[in-house]
Tab-separated table of C-alpha atoms and ligand atoms in Angstrom:
chain	number	residue	atom	x	y	z
A	25	UNK	CA	30.080	0.734	-7.728
A	26	UNK	CA	28.228	3.898	-6.790
A	27	UNK	CA	25.251	3.553	-9.187
A	28	UNK	CA	22.580	1.139	-8.213
A	29	UNK	CA	20.974	-0.429	-11.548
A	30	UNK	CA	17.743	-1.842	-12.009
A	31	UNK	CA	18.771	-5.679	-11.652
A	32	UNK	CA	16.767	-6.749	-14.668
A	33	UNK	CA	16.580	-6.116	-18.552
A	34	UNK	CA	13.830	-5.310	-20.571
A	35	UNK	CA	12.176	-8.090	-22.640
A	36	UNK	CA	8.768	-6.610	-23.397
A	37	UNK	CA	7.882	-3.068	-23.495
A	38	UNK	CA	4.652	-0.931	-23.468
A	39	UNK	CA	4.883	2.253	-25.180
A	40	UNK	CA	4.031	5.517	-23.448
A	41	UNK	CA	1.876	8.142	-25.470
A	42	UNK	CA	3.564	11.344	-24.809
A	43	UNK	CA	0.899	14.360	-24.589
A	44	UNK	CA	1.507	17.947	-25.015
A	45	UNK	CA	0.747	20.664	-22.442
A	46	UNK	CA	-2.052	21.723	-24.711
A	47	UNK	CA	-3.519	18.170	-24.943
A	48	UNK	CA	-3.265	17.775	-21.175
A	49	UNK	CA	-5.084	20.957	-20.490
A	50	UNK	CA	-8.031	19.621	-22.609
A	51	UNK	CA	-7.803	16.116	-21.247
A	52	UNK	CA	-7.776	17.289	-17.711
A	53	UNK	CA	-11.054	19.728	-18.302
A	54	UNK	CA	-12.714	16.909	-19.558
A	55	UNK	CA	-11.991	14.718	-16.807
A	56	UNK	CA	-13.432	17.530	-14.469
A	57	UNK	CA	-9.969	18.016	-12.852
A	58	UNK	CA	-10.084	14.831	-11.089
A	59	UNK	CA	-7.053	12.600	-12.277
A	60	UNK	CA	-9.108	9.181	-11.605
A	61	UNK	CA	-11.368	10.172	-14.359
A	62	UNK	CA	-8.268	10.342	-16.970
A	63	UNK	CA	-7.901	7.690	-19.272
A	64	UNK	CA	-4.786	5.779	-18.629
A	65	UNK	CA	-3.408	6.080	-22.208
A	66	UNK	CA	-3.451	9.811	-21.449
A	67	UNK	CA	-0.975	9.445	-18.471
A	68	UNK	CA	2.751	9.821	-19.076
A	69	UNK	CA	3.960	8.560	-15.743
A	70	UNK	CA	1.192	6.635	-13.737
A	71	UNK	CA	1.666	6.586	-10.021
A	72	UNK	CA	-1.883	6.499	-8.923
A	73	UNK	CA	-0.950	3.121	-7.257
A	74	UNK	CA	1.530	0.188	-6.740
A	75	UNK	CA	-1.314	-2.445	-6.739
A	76	UNK	CA	-1.184	-4.840	-9.470
A	77	UNK	CA	0.617	-2.525	-11.608
A	78	UNK	CA	4.057	-3.917	-11.290
A	79	UNK	CA	5.804	-5.939	-14.282
A	80	UNK	CA	6.020	-9.672	-14.118
A	81	UNK	CA	9.388	-11.467	-14.836
A	82	UNK	CA	9.885	-14.072	-17.770
A	83	UNK	CA	9.604	-16.870	-14.950
A	84	UNK	CA	6.202	-15.419	-13.970
A	85	UNK	CA	5.013	-15.335	-17.464
A	86	UNK	CA	6.186	-18.827	-18.140
A	87	UNK	CA	4.167	-19.885	-15.060
A	88	UNK	CA	1.236	-18.448	-16.637
A	89	UNK	CA	1.804	-20.779	-19.625
A	90	UNK	CA	2.157	-23.821	-16.940
A	91	UNK	CA	-0.577	-23.082	-14.746
A	92	UNK	CA	-2.802	-26.017	-14.111
A	93	UNK	CA	-6.444	-25.172	-14.388
A	94	UNK	CA	-7.858	-28.095	-12.816
A	95	UNK	CA	-10.993	-27.267	-10.598
A	96	UNK	CA	-9.602	-29.217	-7.753
A	97	UNK	CA	-6.226	-30.098	-6.498
A	98	UNK	CA	-4.363	-28.495	-9.080
A	99	UNK	CA	-0.385	-28.748	-8.998
A	100	UNK	CA	-0.370	-24.897	-9.090
A	101	UNK	CA	-2.003	-24.607	-5.856
A	102	UNK	CA	0.170	-27.045	-4.257
A	103	UNK	CA	3.243	-25.048	-5.524
A	104	UNK	CA	1.473	-21.878	-4.362
A	105	UNK	CA	0.863	-23.505	-1.039
A	106	UNK	CA	4.377	-24.881	-0.360
A	107	UNK	CA	5.854	-21.362	-1.195
A	108	UNK	CA	3.712	-19.633	1.154
A	109	UNK	CA	4.118	-22.540	3.976
A	110	UNK	CA	7.818	-22.233	3.745
A	111	UNK	CA	7.825	-18.415	4.008
A	112	UNK	CA	5.144	-17.914	6.693
A	113	UNK	CA	5.429	-21.295	8.572
A	114	UNK	CA	1.704	-21.215	8.486
A	115	UNK	CA	0.023	-24.801	7.662
A	116	UNK	CA	-3.259	-23.361	6.405
A	117	UNK	CA	-3.056	-21.432	3.299
A	118	UNK	CA	-6.080	-20.059	1.532
A	119	UNK	CA	-6.037	-18.499	-1.916
A	120	UNK	CA	-8.331	-15.403	-2.575
A	121	UNK	CA	-8.758	-13.173	-5.594
A	122	UNK	CA	-7.209	-9.970	-3.644
A	123	UNK	CA	-6.497	-8.576	-0.308
A	124	UNK	CA	-9.859	-7.692	0.606
A	125	UNK	CA	-11.276	-10.967	0.076
A	126	UNK	CA	-9.180	-12.268	3.046
A	127	UNK	CA	-10.186	-9.488	5.168
A	128	UNK	CA	-13.760	-10.106	4.117
A	129	UNK	CA	-13.397	-13.736	5.134
A	130	UNK	CA	-11.675	-13.059	8.161
A	131	UNK	CA	-13.533	-10.326	9.700
A	132	UNK	CA	-16.809	-11.994	8.878
A	133	UNK	CA	-15.524	-14.340	11.560
A	134	UNK	CA	-13.567	-12.451	14.006
A	135	UNK	CA	-15.549	-9.009	13.849
A	136	UNK	CA	-18.895	-7.995	15.219
A	137	UNK	CA	-20.695	-5.914	17.372
A	138	UNK	CA	-19.219	-4.445	20.564
A	139	UNK	CA	-15.795	-5.832	18.992
A	140	UNK	CA	-12.595	-3.812	18.512
A	141	UNK	CA	-10.006	-4.683	15.966
A	142	UNK	CA	-6.605	-3.077	16.709
A	143	UNK	CA	-4.000	-2.223	14.331
A	144	UNK	CA	-1.170	0.408	13.804
A	145	UNK	CA	-3.113	1.632	11.186
A	146	UNK	CA	-5.935	-0.230	9.231
A	147	UNK	CA	-5.751	0.118	5.602
A	148	UNK	CA	-9.119	1.603	4.329
A	149	UNK	CA	-10.462	-1.691	2.864
A	150	UNK	CA	-9.541	-3.629	6.145
A	151	UNK	CA	-11.239	-0.808	8.273
A	152	UNK	CA	-14.326	-1.080	5.909
A	153	UNK	CA	-14.554	-5.160	6.379
A	154	UNK	CA	-13.937	-4.727	9.881
A	155	UNK	CA	-16.737	-2.185	10.335
A	156	UNK	CA	-18.938	-3.752	7.914
A	157	UNK	CA	-19.102	-6.762	9.857
A	158	UNK	CA	-20.147	-4.381	12.939
A	159	UNK	CA	-16.990	-4.071	14.932
A	160	UNK	CA	-14.962	-0.896	15.589
A	161	UNK	CA	-11.330	-0.433	14.011
A	162	UNK	CA	-8.737	1.088	16.325
A	163	UNK	CA	-5.400	2.680	15.235
A	164	UNK	CA	-2.637	2.836	17.882
A	165	UNK	CA	0.116	4.235	15.892
A	166	UNK	CA	3.261	5.238	17.790
A	167	UNK	CA	4.067	9.030	18.162
A	168	UNK	CA	6.750	9.243	15.841
A	169	UNK	CA	4.448	8.104	13.021
A	170	UNK	CA	2.112	10.995	13.440
A	171	UNK	CA	4.849	13.569	12.445
A	172	UNK	CA	5.172	14.172	9.097
A	173	UNK	CA	8.845	15.867	8.635
A	174	UNK	CA	10.074	13.586	11.497
A	175	UNK	CA	13.113	11.287	10.528
A	176	UNK	CA	12.805	7.952	12.520
A	177	UNK	CA	13.555	4.521	11.473
A	178	UNK	CA	10.191	2.683	12.329
A	179	UNK	CA	7.370	5.016	12.079
A	180	UNK	CA	4.898	2.422	11.493
A	181	UNK	CA	5.552	0.966	14.938
A	182	UNK	CA	2.516	0.182	17.229
A	183	UNK	CA	2.164	2.097	20.290
A	184	UNK	CA	2.514	-0.662	22.860
A	185	UNK	CA	1.723	1.104	26.033
A	186	UNK	CA	-1.503	2.322	24.422
A	187	UNK	CA	-2.264	-1.228	23.366
A	188	UNK	CA	-1.907	-2.361	27.035
A	189	UNK	CA	-4.030	0.423	28.202
A	190	UNK	CA	-6.603	-0.175	25.450
A	191	UNK	CA	-6.850	-3.999	26.419
A	192	UNK	CA	-7.129	-3.091	30.268
A	193	UNK	CA	-9.956	-0.536	29.479
A	194	UNK	CA	-12.133	-2.485	27.115
A	195	UNK	CA	-11.037	-6.093	28.171
A	196	UNK	CA	-9.394	-8.878	26.174
A	197	UNK	CA	-12.592	-10.649	25.551
A	198	UNK	CA	-13.783	-7.743	23.310
A	199	UNK	CA	-10.638	-7.686	21.249
A	200	UNK	CA	-10.930	-10.820	18.924
A	201	UNK	CA	-7.946	-9.908	16.794
A	202	UNK	CA	-4.781	-7.269	16.507
A	203	UNK	CA	-3.359	-7.084	12.921
A	204	UNK	CA	-0.080	-4.979	12.022
A	205	UNK	CA	0.018	-3.556	8.698
A	206	UNK	CA	3.750	-3.997	7.165
A	207	UNK	CA	4.759	-1.588	5.748
A	208	UNK	CA	2.068	0.809	7.188
A	209	UNK	CA	0.531	1.813	3.745
A	210	UNK	CA	-1.769	4.683	5.020
A	211	UNK	CA	0.777	5.994	7.195
A	212	UNK	CA	3.152	6.774	4.436
A	213	UNK	CA	4.617	3.286	3.731
A	214	UNK	CA	6.687	3.276	7.026
A	215	UNK	CA	7.960	0.334	8.363
A	216	UNK	CA	7.418	-1.690	11.560
A	217	UNK	CA	10.378	-2.920	13.508
A	218	UNK	CA	11.035	-6.796	14.509
A	219	UNK	CA	11.436	-5.383	18.154
A	220	UNK	CA	7.939	-3.782	17.882
A	221	UNK	CA	6.406	-7.195	16.359
A	222	UNK	CA	7.607	-9.083	19.275
A	223	UNK	CA	6.386	-6.717	21.855
A	224	UNK	CA	2.893	-6.620	20.441
A	225	UNK	CA	3.003	-10.599	20.185
A	226	UNK	CA	3.944	-10.584	23.918
A	227	UNK	CA	0.971	-8.507	25.041
A	228	UNK	CA	-1.374	-10.442	22.670
A	229	UNK	CA	-0.082	-13.943	24.008
A	230	UNK	CA	-0.621	-12.723	27.606
A	231	UNK	CA	-4.051	-11.800	26.745
A	232	UNK	CA	-4.896	-14.838	24.629
A	233	UNK	CA	-5.701	-12.579	21.643
A	234	UNK	CA	-4.951	-13.699	18.222
A	235	UNK	CA	-2.030	-11.694	16.154
A	236	UNK	CA	-2.007	-11.402	12.740
A	237	UNK	CA	-0.097	-9.338	10.009
A	238	UNK	CA	-1.243	-7.557	6.997
A	239	UNK	CA	1.542	-8.810	4.990
A	240	UNK	CA	1.095	-6.824	1.831
A	241	UNK	CA	4.530	-5.241	1.718
A	242	UNK	CA	6.386	-7.533	4.035
A	243	UNK	CA	9.464	-7.879	1.760
A	244	UNK	CA	9.798	-3.902	1.738
A	245	UNK	CA	9.260	-4.006	5.821
A	246	UNK	CA	11.941	-6.629	6.060
A	247	UNK	CA	14.451	-4.747	3.974
A	248	UNK	CA	14.145	-1.853	6.042
A	249	UNK	CA	14.735	-4.288	9.148
A	250	UNK	CA	17.905	-5.431	7.387
A	251	UNK	CA	19.095	-1.917	6.909
A	252	UNK	CA	18.158	-0.308	10.187
A	253	UNK	CA	17.569	-2.727	13.164
A	254	UNK	CA	20.535	-4.124	14.940
A	255	UNK	CA	21.182	-7.793	14.698
A	256	UNK	CA	19.618	-8.177	11.230
A	257	UNK	CA	22.413	-6.635	9.039
A	258	UNK	CA	23.760	-10.102	8.120
A	259	UNK	CA	20.473	-11.985	7.867
A	260	UNK	CA	18.817	-12.423	4.364
A	261	UNK	CA	15.483	-10.761	3.995
A	262	UNK	CA	13.873	-14.294	3.425
A	263	UNK	CA	15.340	-15.265	6.945
A	264	UNK	CA	14.064	-12.239	8.437
A	265	UNK	CA	10.408	-12.633	6.761
A	266	UNK	CA	10.588	-16.135	8.360
A	267	UNK	CA	11.219	-14.482	11.693
A	268	UNK	CA	8.646	-11.838	11.185
A	269	UNK	CA	5.767	-14.320	10.312
A	270	UNK	CA	7.025	-16.765	12.982
A	271	UNK	CA	5.339	-14.218	15.856
A	272	UNK	CA	1.846	-14.136	13.958
A	273	UNK	CA	-0.881	-16.462	14.258
A	274	UNK	CA	-2.214	-15.696	10.832
A	275	UNK	CA	-1.870	-13.225	8.007
A	276	UNK	CA	-3.736	-11.598	4.899
A	277	UNK	CA	-1.926	-10.580	1.772
A	278	UNK	CA	-2.676	-8.945	-1.319
A	279	UNK	CA	-0.656	-10.595	-4.048
A	280	UNK	CA	-0.918	-7.298	-6.107
A	281	UNK	CA	1.699	-5.519	-4.084
A	282	UNK	CA	4.769	-7.822	-2.604
A	283	UNK	CA	4.135	-10.748	-4.949
A	284	UNK	CA	4.419	-8.849	-8.351
A	285	UNK	CA	1.248	-10.082	-9.531
A	286	UNK	CA	-1.475	-8.581	-11.326
A	287	UNK	CA	-4.379	-10.033	-9.314
A	288	UNK	CA	-4.565	-12.458	-6.196
A	289	UNK	CA	-3.981	-12.734	-2.364
A	290	UNK	CA	-4.281	-15.274	0.428
A	291	UNK	CA	-5.183	-15.758	3.872
A	292	UNK	CA	-2.785	-18.091	5.953
A	293	UNK	CA	-2.993	-19.268	9.700
A	294	UNK	CA	-1.982	-21.847	12.305
A	295	UNK	CA	-5.461	-22.168	13.868
A	296	UNK	CA	-7.194	-25.514	12.268
A	297	UNK	CA	-10.658	-24.415	13.383
A	298	UNK	CA	-10.311	-20.692	11.867
A	299	UNK	CA	-8.902	-22.483	8.653
A	300	UNK	CA	-12.056	-24.565	8.373
A	301	UNK	CA	-14.595	-21.564	9.102
A	302	UNK	CA	-12.416	-19.612	6.573
A	303	UNK	CA	-12.874	-22.157	4.046
A	304	UNK	CA	-16.809	-22.628	4.643
A	305	UNK	CA	-16.976	-19.008	3.543
A	306	UNK	CA	-14.413	-19.280	0.884
A	307	UNK	CA	-16.487	-21.501	-0.994
A	308	UNK	CA	-19.376	-19.290	-0.850
A	309	UNK	CA	-17.613	-16.163	-2.428
A	310	UNK	CA	-14.520	-17.156	-3.892
A	311	UNK	CA	-14.433	-21.006	-4.941
A	312	UNK	CA	-13.074	-24.006	-4.036
A	313	UNK	CA	-10.031	-24.131	-1.356
A	314	UNK	CA	-7.379	-25.114	-4.238
A	315	UNK	CA	-7.948	-22.227	-6.274
A	316	UNK	CA	-9.941	-19.459	-4.283
A	317	UNK	CA	-11.244	-17.125	-7.051
A	318	UNK	CA	-8.022	-17.535	-9.003
A	319	UNK	CA	-6.963	-19.110	-12.168
A	320	UNK	CA	-4.477	-21.772	-11.768
A	321	UNK	CA	-1.916	-19.570	-13.921
A	322	UNK	CA	-2.650	-16.916	-11.382
A	323	UNK	CA	-1.248	-19.199	-8.259
A	324	UNK	CA	1.841	-20.129	-10.410
A	325	UNK	CA	2.606	-16.311	-11.064
A	326	UNK	CA	2.036	-15.441	-7.284
A	327	UNK	CA	4.373	-18.337	-6.040
A	328	UNK	CA	7.096	-17.242	-8.497
A	329	UNK	CA	6.557	-13.538	-7.306
A	330	UNK	CA	7.009	-14.341	-3.685
A	331	UNK	CA	10.180	-16.172	-4.466
A	332	UNK	CA	11.383	-13.105	-6.413
A	333	UNK	CA	10.476	-10.571	-3.942
A	334	UNK	CA	12.938	-11.241	-1.420
A	335	UNK	CA	15.939	-11.011	-3.669
A	336	UNK	CA	17.949	-8.196	-2.105
A	337	UNK	CA	19.288	-6.817	-5.319
A	338	UNK	CA	15.922	-5.949	-6.363
A	339	UNK	CA	14.789	-4.500	-2.923
A	340	UNK	CA	18.041	-2.524	-3.168
A	341	UNK	CA	16.977	-0.806	-6.210
A	342	UNK	CA	13.225	-0.666	-5.022
A	343	UNK	CA	13.860	1.384	-2.160
A	344	UNK	CA	17.099	3.265	-3.305
A	345	UNK	CA	14.796	4.582	-6.046
A	346	UNK	CA	11.985	5.997	-3.943
A	347	UNK	CA	14.603	7.553	-1.595
A	348	UNK	CA	16.749	8.858	-4.564
A	349	UNK	CA	13.397	10.856	-5.737
A	350	UNK	CA	13.301	12.108	-1.920
A	351	UNK	CA	17.053	13.439	-2.147
A	352	UNK	CA	16.092	15.238	-5.534
A	353	UNK	CA	13.425	16.943	-3.793
A	354	UNK	CA	15.262	17.743	-0.561
A	355	UNK	CA	17.690	19.825	-3.101
A	356	UNK	CA	14.826	22.184	-3.564
A	357	UNK	CA	13.274	22.163	0.021
A	358	UNK	CA	10.392	20.467	-1.254
A	359	UNK	CA	7.923	19.324	1.697
A	360	UNK	CA	7.268	15.419	1.817
A	361	UNK	CA	6.726	12.800	4.492
A	362	UNK	CA	10.107	11.697	5.677
A	363	UNK	CA	11.733	9.284	5.382
A	364	UNK	CA	10.429	8.090	2.055
A	365	UNK	CA	8.443	4.973	2.605
A	366	UNK	CA	8.944	1.477	0.785
A	367	UNK	CA	6.454	2.140	-2.175
A	368	UNK	CA	5.552	5.792	-2.251
A	369	UNK	CA	6.601	9.279	-1.578
A	370	UNK	CA	4.137	11.539	-0.225
A	371	UNK	CA	4.118	15.133	-1.044
A	372	UNK	CA	2.699	17.561	1.673
A	373	UNK	CA	0.676	19.716	-0.415
A	374	UNK	CA	-0.354	21.748	2.856
A	375	UNK	CA	3.316	22.856	3.046
A	376	UNK	CA	3.638	23.065	-0.693
A	377	UNK	CA	0.927	25.282	-1.267
A	378	UNK	CA	0.547	27.129	1.862
A	379	UNK	CA	-1.774	29.750	0.048
A	380	UNK	CA	-4.380	27.289	-0.623
A	381	UNK	CA	-6.890	26.627	2.381
A	382	UNK	CA	-8.033	23.186	2.938
A	383	UNK	CA	-11.623	23.968	1.616
A	384	UNK	CA	-9.989	24.840	-1.769
A	385	UNK	CA	-8.235	21.059	-1.621
A	386	UNK	CA	-4.609	21.777	-1.865
A	387	UNK	CA	-3.821	18.250	-2.768
A	388	UNK	CA	-6.055	18.166	-5.703
A	389	UNK	CA	-4.909	21.361	-6.977
A	390	UNK	CA	-1.013	19.687	-6.725
A	391	UNK	CA	-2.212	16.522	-8.547
A	392	UNK	CA	-3.828	18.578	-11.417
A	393	UNK	CA	-0.681	20.595	-11.619
A	394	UNK	CA	1.464	17.532	-11.807
A	395	UNK	CA	-0.704	16.180	-14.727
A	396	UNK	CA	-0.540	19.716	-16.514
A	397	UNK	CA	3.261	20.080	-15.997
A	398	UNK	CA	4.194	16.532	-17.155
A	399	UNK	CA	1.280	14.111	-17.364
A	400	UNK	CA	2.247	12.648	-14.014
A	401	UNK	CA	-0.723	11.144	-12.134
A	402	UNK	CA	-0.488	10.869	-8.402
A	403	UNK	CA	-3.573	10.549	-5.910
A	404	UNK	CA	-4.896	13.339	-3.340
A	405	UNK	CA	-4.952	12.037	0.342
A	406	UNK	CA	-6.456	14.547	2.092
A	407	UNK	CA	-9.669	16.675	2.257
A	408	UNK	CA	-11.160	15.073	-0.823
A	409	UNK	CA	-10.571	11.627	0.169
A	410	UNK	CA	-11.105	11.931	4.056
A	411	UNK	CA	-13.077	15.370	4.447
A	412	UNK	CA	-16.218	15.243	6.023
A	413	UNK	CA	-19.034	17.972	6.597
A	414	UNK	CA	-20.402	19.258	9.966
A	415	UNK	CA	-23.977	20.037	10.703
A	416	UNK	CA	-23.586	23.473	9.078
A	417	UNK	CA	-21.968	21.857	6.057
A	418	UNK	CA	-18.598	23.187	6.797
A	419	UNK	CA	-15.728	21.156	5.832
A	420	UNK	CA	-13.997	19.052	8.300
A	421	UNK	CA	-10.326	18.213	7.127
A	422	UNK	CA	-7.977	15.578	7.947
A	423	UNK	CA	-4.541	16.379	9.687
A	424	UNK	CA	-2.798	16.071	6.522
A	425	UNK	CA	-3.103	17.302	2.987
A	426	UNK	CA	-0.977	14.848	0.657
A	427	UNK	CA	-0.469	13.765	-2.840
A	428	UNK	CA	0.864	10.081	-3.026
A	429	UNK	CA	3.154	9.211	-5.688
A	430	UNK	CA	3.089	5.095	-5.418
A	431	UNK	CA	5.930	3.573	-7.732
A	432	UNK	CA	4.625	0.520	-9.427
A	433	UNK	CA	7.349	-2.651	-9.159
A	434	UNK	CA	9.995	-3.025	-11.955
A	435	UNK	CA	7.920	-0.610	-14.139
A	436	UNK	CA	9.946	2.522	-14.385
A	437	UNK	CA	13.531	3.055	-14.818
A	438	UNK	CA	15.885	5.848	-13.398
A	439	UNK	CA	15.208	8.266	-16.337
A	440	UNK	CA	11.426	7.938	-15.528
A	441	UNK	CA	12.313	8.965	-11.782
A	442	UNK	CA	14.520	11.762	-13.132
A	443	UNK	CA	11.790	13.099	-15.306
A	444	UNK	CA	9.470	13.033	-12.481
A	445	UNK	CA	11.689	14.929	-10.267
A	446	UNK	CA	11.858	17.591	-12.722
A	447	UNK	CA	8.212	17.766	-13.232
A	448	UNK	CA	7.716	18.393	-9.376
A	449	UNK	CA	10.443	20.612	-9.186
A	450	UNK	CA	8.979	22.629	-11.983
A	451	UNK	CA	5.536	22.727	-10.452
A	452	UNK	CA	7.278	23.815	-6.941
A	453	UNK	CA	8.860	26.989	-8.788
A	454	UNK	CA	5.445	27.968	-10.291
A	455	UNK	CA	3.637	27.089	-6.970
A	456	UNK	CA	2.355	30.518	-6.264
A	457	UNK	CA	0.545	30.676	-9.491
A	458	UNK	CA	-1.546	27.390	-8.622
A	459	UNK	CA	-5.089	27.840	-7.566
A	460	UNK	CA	-7.382	25.879	-5.557
A	461	UNK	CA	-10.422	24.041	-6.871
A	462	UNK	CA	-14.012	23.642	-6.048
A	463	UNK	CA	-16.141	20.567	-5.866
A	464	UNK	CA	-18.839	20.736	-8.497
A	465	UNK	CA	-20.136	17.095	-8.126
A	466	UNK	CA	-19.697	14.473	-5.341
A	467	UNK	CA	-21.207	11.014	-4.497
A	468	UNK	CA	-22.243	10.162	-0.870
A	469	UNK	CA	-19.514	7.555	-0.553
A	470	UNK	CA	-15.731	7.341	-1.387
A	471	UNK	CA	-16.226	10.771	-3.261
A	472	UNK	CA	-12.737	10.970	-4.307
A	473	UNK	CA	-13.106	8.231	-6.866
A	474	UNK	CA	-15.765	10.268	-8.946
A	475	UNK	CA	-15.857	13.982	-7.826
A	476	UNK	CA	-15.833	16.865	-10.343
A	477	UNK	CA	-14.151	19.983	-9.893
A	478	UNK	CA	-13.542	23.361	-11.208
A	479	UNK	CA	-10.593	25.641	-11.175
A	480	UNK	CA	-11.052	28.609	-8.998
B	501	LIG	C1	-3.870	-2.862	-1.048
B	501	LIG	C2	-3.910	-3.454	0.376
B	501	LIG	C3	-4.866	-4.166	0.983
B	501	LIG	C4	-6.171	-4.787	-0.012
B	501	LIG	O1	-5.495	-5.683	-1.019
B	501	LIG	P1	-6.443	-5.361	-2.332
B	501	LIG	O2	-5.925	-6.555	-3.082
B	501	LIG	O3	-6.360	-4.088	-3.023
B	501	LIG	O4	-7.875	-5.797	-1.846
B	501	LIG	C5	-5.094	-4.347	2.316
B	501	LIG	N1	-4.042	-3.769	2.881
B	501	LIG	C6	-3.072	-3.097	2.626
B	501	LIG	C7	-1.910	-2.525	3.517
B	501	LIG	C8	-3.111	-2.833	1.161
B	501	LIG	O5	-1.864	-2.030	0.874
């Protein structure tokens, strides 16, 4: 069969309120041309994030009812622990309320003044936790990962040569941890190969540096390995995941991504001493080690989600639906980061709107245009999110001006994706009529969440 179907039926639905263009013009003006300030009910297709926005299965909902809420020693914890032990091979499993809580604990212990934490690309909360603890985050992404229009199979790989050089320059004693993000979220959801993981592990081992995995999208990464890396065609995604984790000394995970949960996460490791230190911190901020900031019901939902996420029919539909969106854009020569990633498509707003200069925020202008055209909400990843001002108050822009369309898991169907493609194509046809925007209000930190704009 040629058609890849959603491998699920729908048992419970959430209505979408379909706004008119006139309504959206008013709503966007009231939101000061910042889609973050829109009310979710006024959005038709919400692609702001894939974090915690997926649909749970009937088995997960059954787990919500079955969850045991005992303060200590809940059976839901032991199920959670055993699923994660089997997947990762790591004996020490520490639940936390979401990914950044695992990072906070890990980097409070490992990071510090004069220390470097190396990654392919640190996710923004990971970098924030490394730097809040006094250390410096260092991204050593491979060269292919830096070229948006280049098609290559593993654009999330770490640059192993640069890693060796960095260790030689700074000294292994100043590098308490190397952490690889799979897939590389900030780099377009691009996967990391098993070969690269092995090579990084070898360098870490030779230098006695612990090697961790930021495992938020481990299943999507492992499906790409199965599709693209020699020797993995006939392995199951679960077997590939088990091999991937076998090279790591530990991992952090947000269960809001590849565990189909609305909240949760964990920290897991081999080192008993690190586990004890971690649990000491856990008790201060998250809770007792058998619930760690979660309800027993959440632990059940996560355990079931981790079993479901490695199912290949699901991953086939997941990865294919984003690739399918990419093909629709290819047909119209609409520029985006290639190839499509595991969880999102990133439109290249700089190439889409070449007439809008960086200081008129092409990504923001494009995300407004997508909302006005079809009620689609994406997120600007460019000069609004990462722009800084120099001493003369002039904007210093990042390399890329992007709009990320993150696809929630099991939430939208093919007709939603068809509609989305139509909206993007329509906006592309009218692109010359789109104007830039100017900032009228901004906060000092993380300004993209609350900034206000006007249309030029
Ligand atoms: C989402 C995410 C995190 C942080 O997880 P939260 O649950 O949002 O705290 C860390 N790393 C990556 C790669 C992520 O995508």
